[in-house]
Amino acid sequence: MHKDNRARMVAGYCWPWASKKDKKSMDIVFPEYGFAAQWNLDNDGMLWAIADNSVEQIGGIHTCQGLEFDYIGVIIGDDFVIRDGRVITDAGKRAGQDRSVHGYKKLLKEQPDYAQAQADQIIKNTYRTLMTRGQKGCYLYATDAETREYFASFLASQTKHEQARESSKMPDFNGLELPVVSRLEANSEQYVPIYDLSIAAGEFSEMQTAEADYWAELPDFMRSSPDLFISRVVGESMNRRIPNGSWCLFRANPGGSRQGKIVVVQHRSIEDPDHGGSYTVKQYHSEKVEEYGELVNQRILLRPLTNAFGYKDIVLEDEQEDLVVIGEFLTVL
């Protein structure tokens, strides 16, 4: 693992925090691999990720949410296992010090279905958050053998799929259930361009000069127009409206009021937590004041719509003029 915040280790809270009282104790130990490490130091708090020697410690959900590293190593405990391809969670496998499932045993006796549903969501959200802290890569280790085998098999199949994709000319549009053709083959008005925002976002303010190599054919019940485009939304910051990895239809350079609308924007000072780029998909809100008889923006809020941890409003006050609204979200395809 690297220093300078390039890589860190994190884990689900399935091991008691013995080192909190005994600084010499190791918390997470795998004797078969000669591995032993402590949870992050108590006195570091939310500064764990930038503290000295934190690369040798293991962080948890409460000390890494909202932070990103180049690489993340995630240890999955027995609270999350896979059986016959299905995820099974068990809050009873978590350490007694874990406050996120405090009162679980009592609630399990009183309202078992509700307790299990709540705990299931907490555990899945925990590992989803931990696994998405690495911008370049994520390394996994599961304490359960069948779970390790499942992830190893899944990654092998993904690698094979990636190699097959790279050997062909057509990019991977996995999940886009629409006919895709090259730009030269798009021979009807029902075809709209597919953009990779990480590459093309800077060109959308001049929509007429931007060219996409591949186009998708919209269903007949959708009315096409020259200002529509398709792109993929990656990350959990809008998961209440747009699931991670969804292909979405947008209208470029939308006119009228943007208040409350979901938009793609670009700004030189934005660093989106989902991908680190200078563009983001968020709900637009502006706070206006009256100056010389006209309403002007005092500040702009770009608001996430999510049930995941660690996402906050992006607030723009002094640099509003640098904001470019690329497109308005219309629907998930």
Tab-separated table of C-alpha atoms in Angstrom:
chain	number	residue	atom	x	y	z
A	1	MET	CA	0.000	0.000	0.000
A	2	HIS	CA	1.173	3.532	-0.764
A	3	LYS	CA	1.523	6.673	1.276
A	4	ASP	CA	0.448	10.177	0.203
A	5	ASN	CA	-3.212	9.119	0.177
A	6	ARG	CA	-2.758	6.997	-2.931
A	7	ALA	CA	-4.017	3.778	-1.341
A	8	ARG	CA	-5.598	2.650	1.922
A	9	MET	CA	-7.109	-0.463	3.526
A	10	VAL	CA	-10.688	-0.520	4.832
A	11	ALA	CA	-12.995	-3.184	6.231
A	12	GLY	CA	-16.502	-3.923	7.402
A	13	TYR	CA	-16.901	-3.572	11.169
A	14	CYS	CA	-16.737	-7.297	12.008
A	15	TRP	CA	-13.728	-7.203	14.374
A	16	PRO	CA	-13.745	-5.727	17.892
A	17	TRP	CA	-11.601	-2.636	18.421
A	18	ALA	CA	-9.164	-4.178	20.910
A	19	SER	CA	-6.418	-1.634	20.149
A	20	LYS	CA	-8.599	1.201	21.416
A	21	LYS	CA	-7.672	0.201	24.968
A	22	ASP	CA	-4.499	-1.780	24.325
A	23	LYS	CA	-2.323	0.024	21.792
A	24	LYS	CA	-0.242	-3.119	21.251
A	25	SER	CA	-3.186	-5.323	20.304
A	26	MET	CA	-3.924	-6.206	16.700
A	27	ASP	CA	-7.575	-6.001	15.617
A	28	ILE	CA	-7.771	-7.792	12.276
A	29	VAL	CA	-5.557	-10.867	12.117
A	30	PHE	CA	-5.206	-13.565	9.453
A	31	PRO	CA	-2.499	-15.932	10.801
A	32	GLU	CA	-2.532	-18.075	7.660
A	33	TYR	CA	-1.251	-15.073	5.699
A	34	GLY	CA	0.929	-13.565	8.405
A	35	PHE	CA	-1.329	-10.497	8.372
A	36	ALA	CA	-2.147	-8.353	11.405
A	37	ALA	CA	-3.323	-4.746	11.530
A	38	GLN	CA	-5.103	-2.289	13.791
A	39	TRP	CA	-8.180	-0.212	13.228
A	40	ASN	CA	-7.496	3.473	12.620
A	41	LEU	CA	-6.286	5.350	15.697
A	42	ASP	CA	-8.974	6.835	17.917
A	43	ASN	CA	-7.259	10.223	18.188
A	44	ASP	CA	-7.076	10.645	14.393
A	45	GLY	CA	-10.857	10.697	13.978
A	46	MET	CA	-11.937	11.932	10.538
A	47	LEU	CA	-8.303	12.864	9.781
A	48	TRP	CA	-7.321	9.194	9.638
A	49	ALA	CA	-6.799	9.164	5.875
A	50	ILE	CA	-4.124	11.890	6.005
A	51	ALA	CA	-2.564	10.971	9.348
A	52	ASP	CA	0.982	9.633	9.641
A	53	ASN	CA	1.203	5.837	9.354
A	54	SER	CA	-2.472	5.533	8.389
A	55	VAL	CA	-1.363	3.414	5.447
A	56	GLU	CA	-0.552	0.686	7.992
A	57	GLN	CA	-3.996	0.851	9.614
A	58	ILE	CA	-7.462	-0.182	8.507
A	59	GLY	CA	-10.237	2.366	8.167
A	60	GLY	CA	-13.963	1.883	8.378
A	61	ILE	CA	-17.106	3.393	6.935
A	62	HIS	CA	-17.047	6.349	9.333
A	63	THR	CA	-13.492	7.457	8.530
A	64	CYS	CA	-13.383	7.042	4.743
A	65	GLN	CA	-16.795	8.096	3.428
A	66	GLY	CA	-16.550	11.132	1.217
A	67	LEU	CA	-12.838	10.477	0.545
A	68	GLU	CA	-11.197	9.008	-2.529
A	69	PHE	CA	-7.870	7.286	-3.109
A	70	ASP	CA	-6.162	5.892	-6.174
A	71	TYR	CA	-6.573	2.343	-4.865
A	72	ILE	CA	-8.602	0.828	-2.061
A	73	GLY	CA	-8.219	-2.566	-0.394
A	74	VAL	CA	-11.488	-3.838	1.091
A	75	ILE	CA	-11.753	-6.657	3.637
A	76	ILE	CA	-15.231	-8.203	3.615
A	77	GLY	CA	-16.210	-9.832	6.894
A	78	ASP	CA	-18.655	-12.632	7.652
A	79	ASP	CA	-21.532	-10.146	7.746
A	80	PHE	CA	-21.597	-10.286	3.930
A	81	VAL	CA	-21.433	-13.661	2.196
A	82	ILE	CA	-22.563	-15.028	-1.151
A	83	ARG	CA	-24.403	-18.334	-1.421
A	84	ASP	CA	-25.353	-19.704	-4.822
A	85	GLY	CA	-24.865	-16.271	-6.363
A	86	ARG	CA	-27.066	-14.475	-3.788
A	87	VAL	CA	-25.904	-11.959	-1.186
A	88	ILE	CA	-26.734	-12.872	2.403
A	89	THR	CA	-26.133	-10.363	5.179
A	90	ASP	CA	-25.969	-10.995	8.914
A	91	ALA	CA	-25.708	-8.065	11.322
A	92	GLY	CA	-25.058	-10.552	14.123
A	93	LYS	CA	-21.561	-11.049	12.683
A	94	ARG	CA	-20.664	-7.414	13.281
A	95	ALA	CA	-18.626	-6.274	16.266
A	96	GLY	CA	-20.577	-5.219	19.330
A	97	GLN	CA	-18.984	-1.752	19.133
A	98	ASP	CA	-20.575	-1.029	15.756
A	99	ARG	CA	-23.057	1.770	16.423
A	100	SER	CA	-24.630	1.538	12.963
A	101	VAL	CA	-26.493	-1.644	14.008
A	102	HIS	CA	-27.010	-0.636	17.639
A	103	GLY	CA	-30.256	-2.127	18.988
A	104	TYR	CA	-30.414	-4.728	16.206
A	105	LYS	CA	-30.814	-7.765	18.522
A	106	LYS	CA	-33.665	-6.150	20.456
A	107	LEU	CA	-35.421	-5.044	17.267
A	108	LEU	CA	-34.907	-8.511	15.774
A	109	LYS	CA	-37.048	-9.998	18.557
A	110	GLU	CA	-39.758	-7.364	18.237
A	111	GLN	CA	-39.893	-6.817	14.454
A	112	PRO	CA	-37.726	-9.478	12.793
A	113	ASP	CA	-38.576	-8.681	9.158
A	114	TYR	CA	-38.061	-4.946	9.619
A	115	ALA	CA	-34.831	-5.462	11.573
A	116	GLN	CA	-33.356	-7.732	8.913
A	117	ALA	CA	-34.338	-5.365	6.101
A	118	GLN	CA	-32.763	-2.377	7.850
A	119	ALA	CA	-29.577	-4.265	8.689
A	120	ASP	CA	-29.365	-5.643	5.147
A	121	GLN	CA	-29.444	-2.116	3.705
A	122	ILE	CA	-26.837	-0.828	6.192
A	123	ILE	CA	-24.409	-3.669	5.446
A	124	LYS	CA	-24.783	-3.415	1.662
A	125	ASN	CA	-24.398	0.373	1.769
A	126	THR	CA	-21.279	-0.056	3.895
A	127	TYR	CA	-19.493	-2.275	1.391
A	128	ARG	CA	-20.768	-0.299	-1.603
A	129	THR	CA	-19.252	2.829	-0.080
A	130	LEU	CA	-15.982	1.098	0.810
A	131	MET	CA	-15.601	-0.446	-2.652
A	132	THR	CA	-16.115	2.884	-4.413
A	133	ARG	CA	-13.351	4.788	-2.585
A	134	GLY	CA	-10.703	3.740	-5.125
A	135	GLN	CA	-10.725	5.786	-8.330
A	136	LYS	CA	-8.275	3.551	-10.208
A	137	GLY	CA	-8.816	0.158	-8.622
A	138	CYS	CA	-10.282	-1.912	-5.814
A	139	TYR	CA	-8.743	-5.026	-4.225
A	140	LEU	CA	-11.038	-7.406	-2.342
A	141	TYR	CA	-10.505	-10.062	0.283
A	142	ALA	CA	-13.442	-11.937	1.833
A	143	THR	CA	-13.115	-14.006	4.970
A	144	ASP	CA	-15.667	-16.465	3.577
A	145	ALA	CA	-14.219	-18.951	1.039
A	146	GLU	CA	-17.311	-19.204	-1.188
A	147	THR	CA	-17.549	-15.417	-1.348
A	148	ARG	CA	-13.888	-15.207	-2.392
A	149	GLU	CA	-14.481	-17.802	-5.092
A	150	TYR	CA	-17.528	-15.916	-6.378
A	151	PHE	CA	-15.653	-12.623	-6.745
A	152	ALA	CA	-12.654	-14.371	-8.318
A	153	SER	CA	-14.925	-16.061	-10.861
A	154	PHE	CA	-16.807	-12.843	-11.542
A	155	LEU	CA	-13.603	-10.866	-12.117
A	156	ALA	CA	-12.255	-13.598	-14.419
A	157	SER	CA	-15.417	-13.430	-16.551
A	158	GLN	CA	-15.237	-9.622	-16.627
A	159	THR	CA	-11.605	-9.781	-17.718
A	160	LYS	CA	-12.499	-12.186	-20.501
A	161	HIS	CA	-15.345	-9.916	-21.585
A	162	GLU	CA	-13.037	-6.876	-21.526
A	163	GLN	CA	-10.441	-8.644	-23.646
A	164	ALA	CA	-13.097	-9.641	-26.165
A	165	ARG	CA	-14.392	-6.078	-26.271
A	166	GLU	CA	-10.926	-4.632	-26.828
A	167	SER	CA	-10.356	-7.036	-29.711
A	168	SER	CA	-13.432	-5.707	-31.503
A	169	LYS	CA	-14.011	-2.248	-32.968
A	170	MET	CA	-17.286	-1.609	-31.168
A	171	PRO	CA	-16.927	-0.085	-27.674
A	172	ASP	CA	-18.705	-1.719	-24.744
A	173	PHE	CA	-22.221	-0.333	-24.378
A	174	ASN	CA	-23.188	-2.970	-21.831
A	175	GLY	CA	-26.601	-2.227	-20.353
A	176	LEU	CA	-27.772	-0.019	-23.226
A	177	GLU	CA	-30.682	-1.988	-24.682
A	178	LEU	CA	-30.881	-0.004	-27.916
A	179	PRO	CA	-29.483	-0.681	-31.408
A	180	VAL	CA	-26.069	1.009	-31.725
A	181	VAL	CA	-24.406	1.844	-35.032
A	182	SER	CA	-21.505	3.956	-36.227
A	183	ARG	CA	-22.117	7.611	-37.022
A	184	LEU	CA	-22.111	6.894	-40.751
A	185	GLU	CA	-24.798	4.211	-40.334
A	186	ALA	CA	-27.183	6.458	-38.384
A	187	ASN	CA	-29.606	6.950	-41.266
A	188	SER	CA	-32.781	8.155	-39.551
A	189	GLU	CA	-33.929	10.911	-37.205
A	190	GLN	CA	-34.483	8.333	-34.458
A	191	TYR	CA	-30.724	7.992	-33.923
A	192	VAL	CA	-29.071	10.152	-31.259
A	193	PRO	CA	-25.355	10.419	-30.392
A	194	ILE	CA	-23.684	8.599	-27.494
A	195	TYR	CA	-21.127	10.713	-25.636
A	196	ASP	CA	-18.497	9.806	-23.105
A	197	LEU	CA	-18.807	12.846	-20.860
A	198	SER	CA	-15.297	12.410	-19.466
A	199	ILE	CA	-13.989	13.149	-22.977
A	200	ALA	CA	-16.670	15.205	-24.675
A	201	ALA	CA	-18.069	17.363	-21.872
A	202	GLY	CA	-15.931	20.344	-22.839
A	203	GLU	CA	-17.422	20.429	-26.332
A	204	PHE	CA	-21.115	20.430	-25.483
A	205	SER	CA	-21.300	24.215	-25.187
A	206	GLU	CA	-20.645	24.114	-28.942
A	207	MET	CA	-23.009	21.240	-29.612
A	208	GLN	CA	-22.936	21.666	-33.379
A	209	THR	CA	-19.173	20.964	-33.504
A	210	ALA	CA	-19.183	17.918	-31.257
A	211	GLU	CA	-19.147	14.594	-33.079
A	212	ALA	CA	-19.889	11.176	-31.602
A	213	ASP	CA	-18.543	8.005	-33.191
A	214	TYR	CA	-21.570	5.893	-32.197
A	215	TRP	CA	-25.304	6.565	-32.240
A	216	ALA	CA	-28.253	4.707	-30.707
A	217	GLU	CA	-31.736	4.311	-32.160
A	218	LEU	CA	-34.502	5.518	-29.848
A	219	PRO	CA	-37.761	3.514	-29.645
A	220	ASP	CA	-40.582	4.678	-31.895
A	221	PHE	CA	-42.595	6.001	-28.935
A	222	MET	CA	-39.834	8.518	-28.138
A	223	ARG	CA	-39.781	11.693	-30.188
A	224	SER	CA	-36.254	12.411	-31.357
A	225	SER	CA	-34.701	15.835	-31.966
A	226	PRO	CA	-31.214	17.101	-32.887
A	227	ASP	CA	-30.498	18.326	-29.345
A	228	LEU	CA	-30.818	14.908	-27.657
A	229	PHE	CA	-27.860	12.790	-26.608
A	230	ILE	CA	-27.161	9.676	-24.549
A	231	SER	CA	-24.546	9.236	-21.862
A	232	ARG	CA	-23.863	6.967	-18.912
A	233	VAL	CA	-24.124	8.167	-15.312
A	234	VAL	CA	-21.613	6.500	-13.021
A	235	GLY	CA	-21.700	6.637	-9.217
A	236	GLU	CA	-24.132	6.714	-6.328
A	237	SER	CA	-24.652	10.475	-5.973
A	238	MET	CA	-28.020	10.405	-7.808
A	239	ASN	CA	-29.161	6.861	-7.038
A	240	ARG	CA	-32.636	7.939	-5.880
A	241	ARG	CA	-33.367	8.915	-9.488
A	242	ILE	CA	-30.527	7.435	-11.552
A	243	PRO	CA	-29.064	4.036	-10.568
A	244	ASN	CA	-25.300	3.693	-10.814
A	245	GLY	CA	-24.224	2.828	-14.362
A	246	SER	CA	-27.484	3.850	-16.048
A	247	TRP	CA	-27.627	4.993	-19.651
A	248	CYS	CA	-29.651	8.201	-19.741
A	249	LEU	CA	-31.216	10.496	-22.307
A	250	PHE	CA	-30.357	14.216	-22.035
A	251	ARG	CA	-31.376	17.401	-23.839
A	252	ALA	CA	-28.365	19.561	-24.693
A	253	ASN	CA	-28.180	23.266	-23.799
A	254	PRO	CA	-31.666	23.431	-22.187
A	255	GLY	CA	-33.429	26.785	-22.060
A	256	GLY	CA	-35.764	28.234	-19.455
A	257	SER	CA	-35.567	27.830	-15.713
A	258	ARG	CA	-33.299	25.092	-14.413
A	259	GLN	CA	-34.593	25.267	-10.841
A	260	GLY	CA	-35.087	21.784	-9.415
A	261	LYS	CA	-34.066	20.046	-12.638
A	262	ILE	CA	-31.398	17.354	-12.901
A	263	VAL	CA	-28.656	18.633	-15.161
A	264	VAL	CA	-25.184	17.793	-16.429
A	265	VAL	CA	-22.865	20.681	-15.628
A	266	GLN	CA	-19.199	21.448	-16.082
A	267	HIS	CA	-17.106	23.735	-13.906
A	268	ARG	CA	-13.344	24.053	-13.602
A	269	SER	CA	-13.414	23.868	-9.788
A	270	ILE	CA	-15.763	20.870	-9.530
A	271	GLU	CA	-14.263	17.495	-8.680
A	272	ASP	CA	-17.127	15.039	-8.703
A	273	PRO	CA	-16.809	12.403	-5.912
A	274	ASP	CA	-17.938	9.603	-8.232
A	275	HIS	CA	-15.279	9.979	-10.920
A	276	GLY	CA	-13.111	13.006	-10.081
A	277	GLY	CA	-14.028	14.835	-13.286
A	278	SER	CA	-14.861	18.527	-13.677
A	279	TYR	CA	-18.421	17.674	-14.711
A	280	THR	CA	-21.244	16.261	-12.630
A	281	VAL	CA	-24.919	15.251	-12.772
A	282	LYS	CA	-26.858	16.893	-9.937
A	283	GLN	CA	-30.132	18.618	-9.112
A	284	TYR	CA	-29.836	22.347	-9.828
A	285	HIS	CA	-30.923	24.980	-7.302
A	286	SER	CA	-30.224	28.713	-7.386
A	287	GLU	CA	-30.727	31.305	-4.674
A	288	LYS	CA	-31.521	34.717	-6.157
A	289	VAL	CA	-31.389	38.304	-4.886
A	290	GLU	CA	-32.698	41.484	-6.473
A	291	GLU	CA	-30.125	43.906	-7.850
A	292	TYR	CA	-31.096	47.054	-9.759
A	293	GLY	CA	-34.585	45.688	-10.282
A	294	GLU	CA	-33.458	42.317	-11.627
A	295	LEU	CA	-33.169	38.910	-10.019
A	296	VAL	CA	-29.628	37.519	-10.148
A	297	ASN	CA	-28.118	34.336	-8.762
A	298	GLN	CA	-26.510	34.796	-5.366
A	299	ARG	CA	-25.263	31.226	-5.289
A	300	ILE	CA	-25.891	27.916	-7.020
A	301	LEU	CA	-26.352	24.578	-5.269
A	302	LEU	CA	-25.748	21.315	-7.091
A	303	ARG	CA	-27.535	18.788	-4.928
A	304	PRO	CA	-27.073	14.990	-4.864
A	305	LEU	CA	-30.173	12.791	-4.590
A	306	THR	CA	-28.844	9.714	-2.847
A	307	ASN	CA	-29.182	7.334	0.071
A	308	ALA	CA	-25.441	6.598	0.019
A	309	PHE	CA	-22.940	7.995	2.471
A	310	GLY	CA	-20.572	10.939	2.032
A	311	TYR	CA	-22.217	13.119	-0.616
A	312	LYS	CA	-22.751	16.842	-0.056
A	313	ASP	CA	-24.090	19.827	-1.975
A	314	ILE	CA	-21.635	21.507	-4.340
A	315	VAL	CA	-21.919	25.242	-3.605
A	316	LEU	CA	-20.866	27.874	-6.143
A	317	GLU	CA	-20.821	31.533	-5.180
A	318	ASP	CA	-17.950	33.521	-6.680
A	319	GLU	CA	-17.377	31.385	-9.777
A	320	GLN	CA	-20.921	30.984	-11.092
A	321	GLU	CA	-20.010	32.449	-14.471
A	322	ASP	CA	-17.717	29.478	-15.095
A	323	LEU	CA	-20.617	27.025	-14.837
A	324	VAL	CA	-21.708	25.442	-18.118
A	325	VAL	CA	-25.019	23.555	-18.194
A	326	ILE	CA	-24.375	20.838	-20.757
A	327	GLY	CA	-27.719	19.098	-20.689
A	328	GLU	CA	-30.948	18.359	-18.854
A	329	PHE	CA	-31.723	14.814	-17.709
A	330	LEU	CA	-34.865	13.428	-19.347
A	331	THR	CA	-35.066	9.733	-18.532
A	332	VAL	CA	-33.180	6.517	-17.759
A	333	LEU	CA	-33.138	4.314	-20.844
